[in-house]
Amino acid sequence: MEIRALLDRVTHEDSRREVENFVSEQGITSFDEIVELIATSGDGQVVRSASRAFSLLQAADEVYLAATRHPHATVRKVAASMFRGEQALRHARELLPVLADEDHYVRQEALWAFGTMGPDVLPLLHETRRTARGAVRRGALAGIVEVAGPDAMSAADRKMIERYIRVKIEEEMYGTEEMHLCGGWFALRTEDQAAVLEVCGLKDPTPVTKILGGAAWNNDHHAWAKDEEHVRCARVYVTGAWDGWTLVFGEPFAHADRPVTEICAVLSAVFGEAHYYGMSCGDGWTAWCIAESGEVVRYYDASKPEEQIGELDVEDGRGLPHDWSDENDDLDDIWATEVAEELSVDPTYFEGDIEGHGVLALTRCGRTYGSPKGFLQI
């Protein structure tokens, strides 16, 4: 296909100019040359620019479908990214093999494509799960969970996943796993997981690996959701007992309309000590709340420093992240993970012996509206 003919389809002036400049610089006259450049160039910037031109030119769906079978993974990845929503649903059957691609990033783009198709694609995925073999069959299961969450799995698949998780829990018992921290979690001074579930109003606990628990928390926290959708508030990851503490990741009290200070105070009246910690992976936000025997002894939130309460010994000689005054220039800022390491446990790394295992449990919203969708690593 000639570039000139494709450029006539690009209605956005800035996009057309961007592609024109790129193909002129590279001496490209056909769409196939853009594909070749993506596959062969050793220059990362050139590959990124070529990939952008690939998507902006709006070639026919058949062209992009053919590119999902290209020998080079980057071409397949960019091609898979072209299918979203109703357009993707029209080609769902042709996209099924991409769910089984050997490359992780290609599979991820295919999962995202299926995730935008909505529930109308579920009959095809369930049919594939029943009739296909090998990697395509496994890919269909991932697609089902991406589209509609674990509630959409068949009973047989749920039992299979539960058996697999039990095996993985045994394997990781003494492992050290890094956890991506973004959001808030509670640390409760107790080894009684059942009591934590009861006090937090959580039901239907399902055993999970540490990786799966952390993946669920991050998936739910970062999910794009409409205001009426219950994603962040549907399920919570509760760890096993860790050096005398049980950690709760998620939002078990999302609709309680109570400040975190009040929640920590109430929880500490039950468990003796209750802490709340917060970290962000996208900016400099951090927070901690320390409560003992029903009373908050320290509260700090970098986004609301005027509301802070008390101070901690661990903060001595350190700066608070919100304070950019000259007298704090020479001080290293302190973060929630450092406070947690000193006063409870730092979940960045799950180190040491964990008594029992973690669970994913449903809040009232989860029991009412179902588990969040999204494929998770086990």
mmCIF file of C-alpha atoms in Angstrom:
data_model
loop_
_atom_site.group_PDB
_atom_site.id
_atom_site.type_symbol
_atom_site.label_atom_id
_atom_site.label_comp_id
_atom_site.label_asym_id
_atom_site.label_seq_id
_atom_site.Cartn_x
_atom_site.Cartn_y
_atom_site.Cartn_z
ATOM 1 C CA MET A 1 0.000 0.000 0.000
ATOM 2 C CA GLU A 2 1.288 3.392 -0.951
ATOM 3 C CA ILE A 3 1.824 5.850 1.899
ATOM 4 C CA ARG A 4 0.220 8.664 -0.084
ATOM 5 C CA ALA A 5 -3.085 6.819 -0.363
ATOM 6 C CA LEU A 6 -3.069 6.027 3.365
ATOM 7 C CA LEU A 7 -2.257 9.603 4.303
ATOM 8 C CA ASP A 8 -5.454 10.722 2.569
ATOM 9 C CA ARG A 9 -7.392 8.793 5.236
ATOM 10 C CA VAL A 10 -5.747 10.626 8.139
ATOM 11 C CA THR A 11 -8.154 13.411 9.027
ATOM 12 C CA HIS A 12 -6.216 14.905 11.935
ATOM 13 C CA GLU A 13 -3.841 17.502 10.525
ATOM 14 C CA ASP A 14 -1.139 17.115 13.218
ATOM 15 C CA SER A 15 -1.116 13.329 12.821
ATOM 16 C CA ARG A 16 -0.836 13.554 9.045
ATOM 17 C CA ARG A 17 2.031 16.019 9.327
ATOM 18 C CA GLU A 18 3.812 13.791 11.853
ATOM 19 C CA VAL A 19 3.638 10.787 9.543
ATOM 20 C CA GLU A 20 4.623 12.828 6.490
ATOM 21 C CA ASN A 21 7.720 14.129 8.239
ATOM 22 C CA PHE A 22 8.726 10.669 9.410
ATOM 23 C CA VAL A 23 8.313 8.878 6.083
ATOM 24 C CA SER A 24 10.105 11.724 4.322
ATOM 25 C CA GLU A 25 13.068 11.494 6.698
ATOM 26 C CA GLN A 26 13.261 7.722 6.270
ATOM 27 C CA GLY A 27 12.608 7.670 2.524
ATOM 28 C CA ILE A 28 9.560 5.431 2.991
ATOM 29 C CA THR A 29 6.918 5.123 0.281
ATOM 30 C CA SER A 30 4.894 2.037 1.322
ATOM 31 C CA PHE A 31 3.282 0.655 4.451
ATOM 32 C CA ASP A 32 5.316 -2.547 4.145
ATOM 33 C CA GLU A 33 8.490 -0.486 4.519
ATOM 34 C CA ILE A 34 7.230 0.842 7.863
ATOM 35 C CA VAL A 35 6.658 -2.731 9.016
ATOM 36 C CA GLU A 36 10.153 -3.686 7.873
ATOM 37 C CA LEU A 37 11.646 -0.737 9.728
ATOM 38 C CA ILE A 38 9.937 -1.750 12.976
ATOM 39 C CA ALA A 39 11.312 -5.270 12.577
ATOM 40 C CA THR A 40 14.874 -4.435 11.578
ATOM 41 C CA SER A 41 15.929 -1.055 12.988
ATOM 42 C CA GLY A 42 18.327 -1.079 15.908
ATOM 43 C CA ASP A 43 17.430 2.506 16.811
ATOM 44 C CA GLY A 44 14.816 2.571 19.559
ATOM 45 C CA GLN A 45 13.559 6.039 18.663
ATOM 46 C CA VAL A 46 13.140 5.062 15.034
ATOM 47 C CA VAL A 47 11.186 1.957 16.055
ATOM 48 C CA ARG A 48 8.911 4.055 18.272
ATOM 49 C CA SER A 49 8.312 6.588 15.513
ATOM 50 C CA ALA A 50 7.680 3.822 12.977
ATOM 51 C CA SER A 51 5.257 2.134 15.368
ATOM 52 C CA ARG A 52 3.369 5.387 15.788
ATOM 53 C CA ALA A 53 3.157 5.885 12.038
ATOM 54 C CA PHE A 54 1.976 2.266 11.741
ATOM 55 C CA SER A 55 -0.994 3.084 13.985
ATOM 56 C CA LEU A 56 -1.763 6.580 12.701
ATOM 57 C CA LEU A 57 -2.078 5.534 9.059
ATOM 58 C CA GLN A 58 -5.314 3.608 9.699
ATOM 59 C CA ALA A 59 -4.677 0.753 7.317
ATOM 60 C CA ALA A 60 -7.425 -1.822 6.800
ATOM 61 C CA ASP A 61 -8.245 -4.267 9.592
ATOM 62 C CA GLU A 62 -7.046 -7.133 7.406
ATOM 63 C CA VAL A 63 -3.621 -5.505 7.191
ATOM 64 C CA TYR A 64 -3.306 -5.263 10.957
ATOM 65 C CA LEU A 65 -4.632 -8.806 11.429
ATOM 66 C CA ALA A 66 -1.966 -10.089 9.053
ATOM 67 C CA ALA A 67 0.643 -8.151 11.051
ATOM 68 C CA THR A 68 -0.358 -10.014 14.226
ATOM 69 C CA ARG A 69 1.254 -13.053 12.536
ATOM 70 C CA HIS A 70 4.483 -11.257 11.611
ATOM 71 C CA PRO A 71 7.738 -13.035 12.669
ATOM 72 C CA HIS A 72 8.871 -10.015 14.708
ATOM 73 C CA ALA A 73 7.279 -9.576 18.147
ATOM 74 C CA THR A 74 7.267 -5.773 18.079
ATOM 75 C CA VAL A 75 5.264 -5.758 14.859
ATOM 76 C CA ARG A 76 2.796 -8.252 16.349
ATOM 77 C CA LYS A 77 2.512 -6.160 19.509
ATOM 78 C CA VAL A 78 1.769 -2.913 17.688
ATOM 79 C CA ALA A 79 -0.686 -4.705 15.400
ATOM 80 C CA ALA A 80 -2.570 -6.200 18.349
ATOM 81 C CA SER A 81 -2.831 -2.753 19.920
ATOM 82 C CA MET A 82 -4.908 -1.594 16.934
ATOM 83 C CA PHE A 83 -7.941 -3.620 18.000
ATOM 84 C CA ARG A 84 -10.245 -2.246 20.659
ATOM 85 C CA GLY A 85 -13.971 -2.242 21.413
ATOM 86 C CA GLU A 86 -16.509 -3.185 18.737
ATOM 87 C CA GLN A 87 -13.812 -3.326 16.075
ATOM 88 C CA ALA A 88 -11.935 -5.919 18.125
ATOM 89 C CA LEU A 89 -15.122 -7.885 18.780
ATOM 90 C CA ARG A 90 -15.755 -8.216 15.037
ATOM 91 C CA HIS A 91 -12.385 -9.942 14.706
ATOM 92 C CA ALA A 92 -12.367 -11.837 18.006
ATOM 93 C CA ARG A 93 -12.008 -15.264 16.413
ATOM 94 C CA GLU A 94 -9.021 -14.162 14.329
ATOM 95 C CA LEU A 95 -7.431 -12.618 17.412
ATOM 96 C CA LEU A 96 -7.703 -15.773 19.535
ATOM 97 C CA PRO A 97 -4.248 -17.087 18.467
ATOM 98 C CA VAL A 98 -2.673 -13.800 19.632
ATOM 99 C CA LEU A 99 -3.738 -14.685 23.200
ATOM 100 C CA ALA A 100 -1.306 -17.598 22.870
ATOM 101 C CA ASP A 101 1.602 -15.639 21.404
ATOM 102 C CA GLU A 102 5.046 -16.669 22.623
ATOM 103 C CA ASP A 103 5.873 -13.064 23.550
ATOM 104 C CA HIS A 104 4.531 -11.688 26.858
ATOM 105 C CA TYR A 105 3.951 -8.164 25.544
ATOM 106 C CA VAL A 106 2.041 -9.382 22.499
ATOM 107 C CA ARG A 107 -0.169 -11.528 24.742
ATOM 108 C CA GLN A 108 -0.747 -8.527 26.997
ATOM 109 C CA GLU A 109 -1.936 -6.376 24.078
ATOM 110 C CA ALA A 110 -4.263 -9.181 23.018
ATOM 111 C CA LEU A 111 -5.655 -9.434 26.548
ATOM 112 C CA TRP A 112 -6.316 -5.702 26.596
ATOM 113 C CA ALA A 113 -8.057 -6.038 23.246
ATOM 114 C CA PHE A 114 -10.333 -8.778 24.562
ATOM 115 C CA GLY A 115 -10.937 -6.791 27.733
ATOM 116 C CA THR A 116 -12.525 -4.017 25.648
ATOM 117 C CA MET A 117 -14.858 -6.369 23.784
ATOM 118 C CA GLY A 118 -17.325 -6.707 26.643
ATOM 119 C CA PRO A 119 -19.397 -9.756 27.647
ATOM 120 C CA ASP A 120 -20.489 -10.521 24.059
ATOM 121 C CA VAL A 121 -17.153 -12.254 23.495
ATOM 122 C CA LEU A 122 -17.564 -14.660 26.424
ATOM 123 C CA PRO A 123 -19.426 -17.396 24.452
ATOM 124 C CA LEU A 124 -16.510 -17.578 22.003
ATOM 125 C CA LEU A 125 -13.970 -17.726 24.823
ATOM 126 C CA HIS A 126 -15.889 -20.445 26.673
ATOM 127 C CA GLU A 127 -16.243 -22.419 23.435
ATOM 128 C CA THR A 128 -12.494 -22.102 22.862
ATOM 129 C CA ARG A 129 -11.828 -23.170 26.422
ATOM 130 C CA ARG A 130 -13.880 -26.348 25.809
ATOM 131 C CA THR A 131 -12.637 -27.259 22.349
ATOM 132 C CA ALA A 132 -9.128 -25.865 21.811
ATOM 133 C CA ARG A 133 -5.845 -27.356 22.948
ATOM 134 C CA GLY A 134 -2.552 -26.090 24.316
ATOM 135 C CA ALA A 135 -1.657 -22.427 24.485
ATOM 136 C CA VAL A 136 -4.840 -21.187 22.783
ATOM 137 C CA ARG A 137 -6.945 -22.976 25.395
ATOM 138 C CA ARG A 138 -4.885 -21.382 28.180
ATOM 139 C CA GLY A 139 -5.160 -18.023 26.462
ATOM 140 C CA ALA A 140 -8.944 -18.326 26.359
ATOM 141 C CA LEU A 141 -9.014 -18.739 30.152
ATOM 142 C CA ALA A 142 -6.928 -15.595 30.554
ATOM 143 C CA GLY A 143 -9.318 -13.839 28.204
ATOM 144 C CA ILE A 144 -12.360 -14.887 30.239
ATOM 145 C CA VAL A 145 -10.868 -13.465 33.426
ATOM 146 C CA GLU A 146 -9.765 -10.282 31.656
ATOM 147 C CA VAL A 147 -13.254 -9.704 30.270
ATOM 148 C CA ALA A 148 -15.402 -10.630 33.246
ATOM 149 C CA GLY A 149 -13.241 -11.577 36.230
ATOM 150 C CA PRO A 150 -12.924 -14.880 38.101
ATOM 151 C CA ASP A 151 -16.688 -15.148 38.604
ATOM 152 C CA ALA A 152 -17.009 -15.965 34.882
ATOM 153 C CA MET A 153 -14.796 -19.064 35.058
ATOM 154 C CA SER A 154 -16.402 -22.480 34.880
ATOM 155 C CA ALA A 155 -16.566 -24.585 38.041
ATOM 156 C CA ALA A 156 -13.960 -26.955 36.617
ATOM 157 C CA ASP A 157 -11.563 -24.107 35.887
ATOM 158 C CA ARG A 158 -12.044 -22.640 39.372
ATOM 159 C CA LYS A 159 -11.144 -25.972 40.939
ATOM 160 C CA MET A 160 -8.105 -26.305 38.688
ATOM 161 C CA ILE A 161 -6.883 -22.802 39.598
ATOM 162 C CA GLU A 162 -7.458 -23.478 43.308
ATOM 163 C CA ARG A 163 -5.312 -26.640 43.121
ATOM 164 C CA TYR A 164 -2.571 -24.781 41.291
ATOM 165 C CA ILE A 165 -2.590 -21.962 43.851
ATOM 166 C CA ARG A 166 -2.240 -24.421 46.740
ATOM 167 C CA VAL A 167 0.858 -25.871 45.087
ATOM 168 C CA LYS A 168 2.344 -22.413 44.464
ATOM 169 C CA ILE A 169 1.666 -21.359 48.074
ATOM 170 C CA GLU A 170 3.798 -24.255 49.293
ATOM 171 C CA GLU A 171 6.568 -23.387 46.836
ATOM 172 C CA GLU A 172 6.773 -19.719 47.843
ATOM 173 C CA MET A 173 6.518 -20.221 51.624
ATOM 174 C CA TYR A 174 10.113 -19.196 52.243
ATOM 175 C CA GLY A 175 10.602 -17.089 49.154
ATOM 176 C CA THR A 176 11.268 -13.360 48.970
ATOM 177 C CA GLU A 177 9.022 -11.476 46.601
ATOM 178 C CA GLU A 178 9.142 -7.785 45.791
ATOM 179 C CA MET A 179 5.762 -6.105 46.004
ATOM 180 C CA HIS A 180 4.834 -3.083 43.925
ATOM 181 C CA LEU A 181 3.451 -0.577 46.434
ATOM 182 C CA CYS A 182 0.940 1.981 45.237
ATOM 183 C CA GLY A 183 -1.994 2.785 47.459
ATOM 184 C CA GLY A 184 -2.819 2.298 51.108
ATOM 185 C CA TRP A 185 -2.662 -0.679 53.458
ATOM 186 C CA PHE A 186 -3.323 -1.443 57.112
ATOM 187 C CA ALA A 187 -0.994 -3.270 59.486
ATOM 188 C CA LEU A 188 -2.765 -4.871 62.460
ATOM 189 C CA ARG A 189 -0.984 -6.267 65.523
ATOM 190 C CA THR A 190 -2.455 -9.756 65.370
ATOM 191 C CA GLU A 191 -1.815 -13.203 63.939
ATOM 192 C CA ASP A 192 -5.539 -14.006 63.808
ATOM 193 C CA GLN A 193 -6.468 -13.678 60.152
ATOM 194 C CA ALA A 194 -10.032 -14.812 60.805
ATOM 195 C CA ALA A 195 -10.501 -12.014 63.317
ATOM 196 C CA VAL A 196 -9.196 -9.482 60.807
ATOM 197 C CA LEU A 197 -11.672 -10.716 58.212
ATOM 198 C CA GLU A 198 -14.545 -10.484 60.677
ATOM 199 C CA VAL A 199 -13.701 -7.015 61.987
ATOM 200 C CA CYS A 200 -13.201 -5.674 58.441
ATOM 201 C CA GLY A 201 -16.488 -7.187 57.236
ATOM 202 C CA LEU A 202 -14.806 -9.461 54.679
ATOM 203 C CA LYS A 203 -16.317 -12.730 53.438
ATOM 204 C CA ASP A 204 -15.575 -15.637 51.090
ATOM 205 C CA PRO A 205 -11.784 -15.739 51.598
ATOM 206 C CA THR A 206 -9.880 -17.523 48.838
ATOM 207 C CA PRO A 207 -6.261 -18.656 49.383
ATOM 208 C CA VAL A 208 -3.754 -16.808 47.186
ATOM 209 C CA THR A 209 -0.042 -16.616 46.635
ATOM 210 C CA LYS A 210 1.785 -13.442 47.631
ATOM 211 C CA ILE A 211 2.213 -12.585 43.956
ATOM 212 C CA LEU A 212 -1.483 -13.047 43.223
ATOM 213 C CA GLY A 213 -2.554 -11.030 46.281
ATOM 214 C CA GLY A 214 -0.303 -8.143 45.338
ATOM 215 C CA ALA A 215 -1.371 -8.336 41.690
ATOM 216 C CA ALA A 216 -5.052 -8.131 42.675
ATOM 217 C CA TRP A 217 -4.439 -5.078 44.872
ATOM 218 C CA ASN A 218 -2.502 -3.289 42.145
ATOM 219 C CA ASN A 219 -4.981 -4.287 39.434
ATOM 220 C CA ASP A 220 -7.931 -2.955 41.399
ATOM 221 C CA HIS A 221 -6.185 0.238 42.505
ATOM 222 C CA HIS A 222 -5.055 1.149 38.998
ATOM 223 C CA ALA A 223 -8.123 -0.038 37.084
ATOM 224 C CA TRP A 224 -9.997 2.436 34.916
ATOM 225 C CA ALA A 225 -13.550 2.368 36.197
ATOM 226 C CA LYS A 226 -16.685 4.444 35.895
ATOM 227 C CA ASP A 227 -18.057 6.107 39.013
ATOM 228 C CA GLU A 228 -20.847 3.554 39.360
ATOM 229 C CA GLU A 229 -18.510 0.565 39.020
ATOM 230 C CA HIS A 230 -17.256 -1.077 42.196
ATOM 231 C CA VAL A 231 -13.634 -2.017 41.533
ATOM 232 C CA ARG A 232 -11.361 -0.611 44.250
ATOM 233 C CA CYS A 233 -13.919 -1.446 46.916
ATOM 234 C CA ALA A 234 -14.778 -5.029 45.879
ATOM 235 C CA ARG A 235 -12.001 -7.183 47.320
ATOM 236 C CA VAL A 236 -9.118 -6.995 49.768
ATOM 237 C CA TYR A 237 -5.846 -8.881 50.096
ATOM 238 C CA VAL A 238 -5.196 -10.052 53.660
ATOM 239 C CA THR A 239 -1.791 -11.604 54.353
ATOM 240 C CA GLY A 240 -0.878 -14.411 56.667
ATOM 241 C CA ALA A 241 0.723 -13.543 60.009
ATOM 242 C CA TRP A 242 4.108 -11.900 59.544
ATOM 243 C CA ASP A 243 6.268 -11.269 62.608
ATOM 244 C CA GLY A 244 3.114 -10.753 64.671
ATOM 245 C CA TRP A 245 1.346 -8.524 62.135
ATOM 246 C CA THR A 246 -1.396 -9.083 59.560
ATOM 247 C CA LEU A 247 -1.516 -6.699 56.599
ATOM 248 C CA VAL A 248 -4.671 -5.622 54.775
ATOM 249 C CA PHE A 249 -4.251 -4.254 51.237
ATOM 250 C CA GLY A 250 -7.191 -2.476 49.653
ATOM 251 C CA GLU A 251 -10.221 -0.531 50.758
ATOM 252 C CA PRO A 252 -12.385 -2.582 53.158
ATOM 253 C CA PHE A 253 -14.039 0.598 54.455
ATOM 254 C CA ALA A 254 -14.444 2.427 51.141
ATOM 255 C CA HIS A 255 -18.010 3.595 51.728
ATOM 256 C CA ALA A 256 -17.816 4.170 55.467
ATOM 257 C CA ASP A 257 -17.195 7.926 55.065
ATOM 258 C CA ARG A 258 -14.782 7.860 57.997
ATOM 259 C CA PRO A 259 -11.280 9.345 57.980
ATOM 260 C CA VAL A 260 -8.374 6.966 58.206
ATOM 261 C CA THR A 261 -7.554 8.300 61.681
ATOM 262 C CA GLU A 262 -10.930 7.155 62.993
ATOM 263 C CA ILE A 263 -10.619 3.782 61.291
ATOM 264 C CA CYS A 264 -7.152 3.211 62.784
ATOM 265 C CA ALA A 265 -8.374 4.235 66.233
ATOM 266 C CA VAL A 266 -11.264 1.757 66.103
ATOM 267 C CA LEU A 267 -9.055 -1.053 64.788
ATOM 268 C CA SER A 268 -6.432 -0.398 67.466
ATOM 269 C CA ALA A 269 -9.082 -0.683 70.150
ATOM 270 C CA VAL A 270 -9.648 -4.249 68.899
ATOM 271 C CA PHE A 271 -6.093 -5.338 68.106
ATOM 272 C CA GLY A 272 -4.007 -3.131 70.386
ATOM 273 C CA GLU A 273 -2.146 -1.486 67.507
ATOM 274 C CA ALA A 274 -3.342 -0.503 64.041
ATOM 275 C CA HIS A 275 -1.280 1.319 61.447
ATOM 276 C CA TYR A 276 -2.135 2.731 58.039
ATOM 277 C CA TYR A 277 0.534 3.345 55.397
ATOM 278 C CA GLY A 278 0.378 4.825 51.926
ATOM 279 C CA MET A 279 2.760 5.078 48.997
ATOM 280 C CA SER A 280 2.360 6.194 45.392
ATOM 281 C CA CYS A 281 4.229 4.865 42.369
ATOM 282 C CA GLY A 282 3.387 7.954 40.325
ATOM 283 C CA ASP A 283 4.259 10.930 42.526
ATOM 284 C CA GLY A 284 5.652 11.836 45.927
ATOM 285 C CA TRP A 285 2.617 10.976 48.012
ATOM 286 C CA THR A 286 3.143 9.044 51.225
ATOM 287 C CA ALA A 287 1.224 8.729 54.494
ATOM 288 C CA TRP A 288 1.171 6.946 57.833
ATOM 289 C CA CYS A 289 -1.199 6.722 60.780
ATOM 290 C CA ILE A 290 -0.233 5.014 64.036
ATOM 291 C CA ALA A 291 -2.917 4.170 66.588
ATOM 292 C CA GLU A 292 -2.574 2.392 69.926
ATOM 293 C CA SER A 293 -5.351 1.220 72.243
ATOM 294 C CA GLY A 294 -7.997 3.313 70.556
ATOM 295 C CA GLU A 295 -5.971 6.529 70.219
ATOM 296 C CA VAL A 296 -4.090 7.993 67.275
ATOM 297 C CA VAL A 297 -0.542 8.872 68.306
ATOM 298 C CA ARG A 298 0.731 9.955 64.886
ATOM 299 C CA TYR A 299 -0.889 10.905 61.606
ATOM 300 C CA TYR A 300 0.899 12.305 58.571
ATOM 301 C CA ASP A 301 -0.253 12.660 54.975
ATOM 302 C CA ALA A 302 2.021 14.433 52.509
ATOM 303 C CA SER A 303 -1.012 15.791 50.669
ATOM 304 C CA LYS A 304 -2.604 17.149 53.894
ATOM 305 C CA PRO A 305 0.307 18.171 56.132
ATOM 306 C CA GLU A 306 -1.813 20.720 57.984
ATOM 307 C CA GLU A 307 -3.829 17.848 59.498
ATOM 308 C CA GLN A 308 -0.889 15.950 61.004
ATOM 309 C CA ILE A 309 -0.957 14.715 64.586
ATOM 310 C CA GLY A 310 1.977 13.958 66.886
ATOM 311 C CA GLU A 311 5.460 12.797 65.879
ATOM 312 C CA LEU A 312 7.582 9.640 65.963
ATOM 313 C CA ASP A 313 11.118 8.933 67.129
ATOM 314 C CA VAL A 314 11.854 7.291 63.776
ATOM 315 C CA GLU A 315 11.270 10.680 62.111
ATOM 316 C CA ASP A 316 14.046 12.407 64.074
ATOM 317 C CA GLY A 317 16.720 13.811 61.762
ATOM 318 C CA ARG A 318 14.620 13.175 58.673
ATOM 319 C CA GLY A 319 12.567 15.500 56.515
ATOM 320 C CA LEU A 320 8.863 15.167 55.783
ATOM 321 C CA PRO A 321 8.249 14.925 52.017
ATOM 322 C CA HIS A 322 5.938 17.943 51.857
ATOM 323 C CA ASP A 323 8.437 20.276 53.562
ATOM 324 C CA TRP A 324 10.619 22.069 51.017
ATOM 325 C CA SER A 325 11.842 24.754 53.390
ATOM 326 C CA ASP A 326 15.534 25.746 53.417
ATOM 327 C CA GLU A 327 16.203 24.265 56.858
ATOM 328 C CA ASN A 328 15.290 20.803 55.527
ATOM 329 C CA ASP A 329 17.531 20.946 52.459
ATOM 330 C CA ASP A 330 20.171 18.722 54.054
ATOM 331 C CA LEU A 331 17.723 16.159 55.431
ATOM 332 C CA ASP A 332 16.741 12.948 53.689
ATOM 333 C CA ASP A 333 12.981 12.538 53.438
ATOM 334 C CA ILE A 334 11.329 9.695 55.302
ATOM 335 C CA TRP A 335 8.735 7.501 53.616
ATOM 336 C CA ALA A 336 5.967 5.211 54.784
ATOM 337 C CA THR A 337 7.957 2.053 54.017
ATOM 338 C CA GLU A 338 10.725 3.196 56.368
ATOM 339 C CA VAL A 339 8.243 3.954 59.137
ATOM 340 C CA ALA A 340 6.634 0.566 58.541
ATOM 341 C CA GLU A 341 9.983 -1.243 58.677
ATOM 342 C CA GLU A 342 10.702 0.324 62.063
ATOM 343 C CA LEU A 343 7.260 0.011 63.663
ATOM 344 C CA SER A 344 5.672 -3.023 61.974
ATOM 345 C CA VAL A 345 6.793 -4.670 58.704
ATOM 346 C CA ASP A 346 7.776 -3.254 55.322
ATOM 347 C CA PRO A 347 5.898 -5.192 52.622
ATOM 348 C CA THR A 348 8.247 -4.143 49.818
ATOM 349 C CA TYR A 349 9.812 -7.557 50.316
ATOM 350 C CA PHE A 350 7.984 -10.456 51.923
ATOM 351 C CA GLU A 351 10.880 -11.803 53.950
ATOM 352 C CA GLY A 352 11.034 -14.352 56.724
ATOM 353 C CA ASP A 353 8.508 -16.938 57.836
ATOM 354 C CA ILE A 354 4.864 -16.173 57.148
ATOM 355 C CA GLU A 355 2.395 -18.118 59.285
ATOM 356 C CA GLY A 356 -0.433 -19.409 57.117
ATOM 357 C CA HIS A 357 -1.105 -17.800 53.759
ATOM 358 C CA GLY A 358 -2.811 -14.776 52.302
ATOM 359 C CA VAL A 359 -6.394 -14.620 51.061
ATOM 360 C CA LEU A 360 -8.469 -12.494 48.744
ATOM 361 C CA ALA A 361 -11.760 -11.700 50.461
ATOM 362 C CA LEU A 362 -14.831 -9.859 49.256
ATOM 363 C CA THR A 363 -16.239 -6.706 50.751
ATOM 364 C CA ARG A 364 -19.973 -6.027 50.723
ATOM 365 C CA CYS A 365 -19.505 -4.415 47.297
ATOM 366 C CA GLY A 366 -17.708 -7.501 45.998
ATOM 367 C CA ARG A 367 -20.462 -9.786 47.243
ATOM 368 C CA THR A 368 -23.098 -7.552 45.664
ATOM 369 C CA TYR A 369 -21.481 -6.627 42.351
ATOM 370 C CA GLY A 370 -18.911 -9.402 41.814
ATOM 371 C CA SER A 371 -15.139 -9.571 41.705
ATOM 372 C CA PRO A 372 -13.214 -7.080 39.541
ATOM 373 C CA LYS A 373 -12.218 -8.230 36.084
ATOM 374 C CA GLY A 374 -8.613 -8.516 34.985
ATOM 375 C CA PHE A 375 -6.140 -11.347 34.439
ATOM 376 C CA LEU A 376 -3.719 -11.714 37.340
ATOM 377 C CA GLN A 377 -0.351 -13.389 37.737
ATOM 378 C CA ILE A 378 -0.344 -16.322 40.166
#
